[in-house]
Amino acid sequence: MRLQFILSEIGIGLRRNLSMTVSVILVTFVSLTFVGSAALLQMQISKMQDDFYGKVEVAVYLCPAGTSPEPTCAGGEVTEEQKEAVLDALDAPDVAPYIESVTSESKEEAFATFQRQFEGQYWAQVTTVDDMNESLRIKLTDPEKFEVVADVLQGRQGVENVQDQRELYNTLFRVLNSATLLSLGLAGVMLLAAVLLITTTIRLSALSRRRETGIMRMVGASNLFIQLPFMLEGAIAATIGAVLSVVGLWAGVRYLVTDWLGGQVAWIPYVTTNEVWQVAPFLVAAAILLAAISSLVTLSRYTKV
């Protein structure tokens, strides 16, 4: 009988404040979608960092045949002796443990790659083999140890430039991290709106049933028995919003990321629906916590007689 009474009170409250309940569901849905998107974006960044940094190399560009502004290239194109000295430096006992492999790229290979990447462009047509640099591609056992190799090679005769390819990716990751912060900021604003809406909904529901709660107190009903229907109203509305946000995130990842984006750019490791299911319990828990906090703040005041 008590359960039946509580369920009937929940139904009455939801019907009386239907528009407010729908508003709570929608605001919770939007805010938790932003929270979930931020979490998935951070997972995406982590996946990309693990994949990209695992493939990253140190590019050592040797002096070209033409003029170069670098003092280490004052003598012109790199000589065989200078190349041997560079390779010997990489093979030194204090450097070799940090190096997984060294691949040499000739000017002809660099030219072929350049022509393939910029086919049809004007600068590809006027560029010759002699304009290219010979280079060494060094794969490190730990990409974080770039400075060890750079300190050995920078300033060495025959070496024009030492480039850490991580810098090419770091700009992208900074942009993605900024997008994560923006999503969290918007989510925070929407969560505040959800708290205010839940509070207002519970307050209106409590005021509309103030007479009933007064009678229940007079016959000895406990605080929990009186307040539970109101708390469950907010929890149900917030949970429905959380479920909708999970469904929206699942659909977005499934059809937008996996199917469409994965088909367009296949070389990036994307988040999948598995990550959505990992985030889902936290979103539902956040919705229930949101409703609980709002309920506790409101009910202690508006269920008094």
PDB file of N, CA and C in Angstrom, residues 41 52 54 65 99 114-115 124-125 130 147 158 177 200 234 273 278 290 294:
ATOM      1  N   LEU A  41      35.589  13.282 -26.115  1.00  0.00           N
ATOM      2  CA  LEU A  41      36.642  14.026 -26.808  1.00  0.00           C
ATOM      3  C   LEU A  41      37.984  13.820 -26.124  1.00  0.00           C
ATOM      4  N   PHE A  52      49.647   8.415 -32.440  1.00  0.00           N
ATOM      5  CA  PHE A  52      50.550   9.301 -33.167  1.00  0.00           C
ATOM      6  C   PHE A  52      51.943   9.311 -32.560  1.00  0.00           C
ATOM      7  N   GLY A  54      53.279   7.024 -30.919  1.00  0.00           N
ATOM      8  CA  GLY A  54      53.920   5.736 -31.162  1.00  0.00           C
ATOM      9  C   GLY A  54      54.571   5.668 -32.533  1.00  0.00           C
ATOM     10  N   ALA A  65      72.156  20.985 -51.499  1.00  0.00           N
ATOM     11  CA  ALA A  65      73.171  21.444 -52.455  1.00  0.00           C
ATOM     12  C   ALA A  65      73.134  22.963 -52.598  1.00  0.00           C
ATOM     13  N   ILE A  99      67.354   4.929 -29.291  1.00  0.00           N
ATOM     14  CA  ILE A  99      67.001   4.857 -30.713  1.00  0.00           C
ATOM     15  C   ILE A  99      66.548   3.455 -31.075  1.00  0.00           C
ATOM     16  N   PHE A 114      57.657  14.328 -52.432  1.00  0.00           N
ATOM     17  CA  PHE A 114      57.195  15.706 -52.603  1.00  0.00           C
ATOM     18  C   PHE A 114      56.273  15.821 -53.818  1.00  0.00           C
ATOM     19  N   GLN A 115      56.667  15.202 -54.918  1.00  0.00           N
ATOM     20  CA  GLN A 115      55.849  15.261 -56.128  1.00  0.00           C
ATOM     21  C   GLN A 115      54.512  14.555 -55.936  1.00  0.00           C
ATOM     22  N   ALA A 124      55.511  22.253 -57.288  1.00  0.00           N
ATOM     23  CA  ALA A 124      55.964  20.891 -57.562  1.00  0.00           C
ATOM     24  C   ALA A 124      56.583  20.802 -58.956  1.00  0.00           C
ATOM     25  N   GLN A 125      56.111  21.640 -59.863  1.00  0.00           N
ATOM     26  CA  GLN A 125      56.614  21.609 -61.238  1.00  0.00           C
ATOM     27  C   GLN A 125      57.977  22.281 -61.374  1.00  0.00           C
ATOM     28  N   ASP A 130      67.709  18.466 -56.861  1.00  0.00           N
ATOM     29  CA  ASP A 130      68.773  19.153 -56.115  1.00  0.00           C
ATOM     30  C   ASP A 130      68.226  20.107 -55.049  1.00  0.00           C
ATOM     31  N   GLU A 147      65.060  15.333 -26.817  1.00  0.00           N
ATOM     32  CA  GLU A 147      66.168  16.232 -26.502  1.00  0.00           C
ATOM     33  C   GLU A 147      67.511  15.510 -26.480  1.00  0.00           C
ATOM     34  N   GLY A 158      77.015  19.672 -41.339  1.00  0.00           N
ATOM     35  CA  GLY A 158      76.286  18.810 -42.266  1.00  0.00           C
ATOM     36  C   GLY A 158      74.823  18.640 -41.907  1.00  0.00           C
ATOM     37  N   ASN A 177      41.961  20.090 -26.939  1.00  0.00           N
ATOM     38  CA  ASN A 177      41.821  20.319 -25.495  1.00  0.00           C
ATOM     39  C   ASN A 177      41.001  21.579 -25.223  1.00  0.00           C
ATOM     40  N   THR A 200      12.848  24.223  -8.922  1.00  0.00           N
ATOM     41  CA  THR A 200      11.560  24.900  -9.146  1.00  0.00           C
ATOM     42  C   THR A 200      10.429  23.892  -9.292  1.00  0.00           C
ATOM     43  N   GLY A 234      11.952  14.253  -9.285  1.00  0.00           N
ATOM     44  CA  GLY A 234      13.152  14.869  -9.854  1.00  0.00           C
ATOM     45  C   GLY A 234      14.117  13.845 -10.395  1.00  0.00           C
ATOM     46  N   THR A 273      31.465   3.004 -29.878  1.00  0.00           N
ATOM     47  CA  THR A 273      30.328   2.925 -28.964  1.00  0.00           C
ATOM     48  C   THR A 273      30.717   2.272 -27.640  1.00  0.00           C
ATOM     49  N   GLN A 278      31.060   3.118 -21.571  1.00  0.00           N
ATOM     50  CA  GLN A 278      31.890   3.385 -20.396  1.00  0.00           C
ATOM     51  C   GLN A 278      31.477   4.690 -19.714  1.00  0.00           C
ATOM     52  N   LEU A 290      22.433  14.972  -9.282  1.00  0.00           N
ATOM     53  CA  LEU A 290      21.888  16.307  -9.550  1.00  0.00           C
ATOM     54  C   LEU A 290      20.503  16.448  -8.926  1.00  0.00           C
ATOM     55  N   SER A 294      19.364  18.801  -5.592  1.00  0.00           N
ATOM     56  CA  SER A 294      18.270  19.763  -5.755  1.00  0.00           C
ATOM     57  C   SER A 294      17.121  19.461  -4.814  1.00  0.00           C
TER      58      SER A 294
END
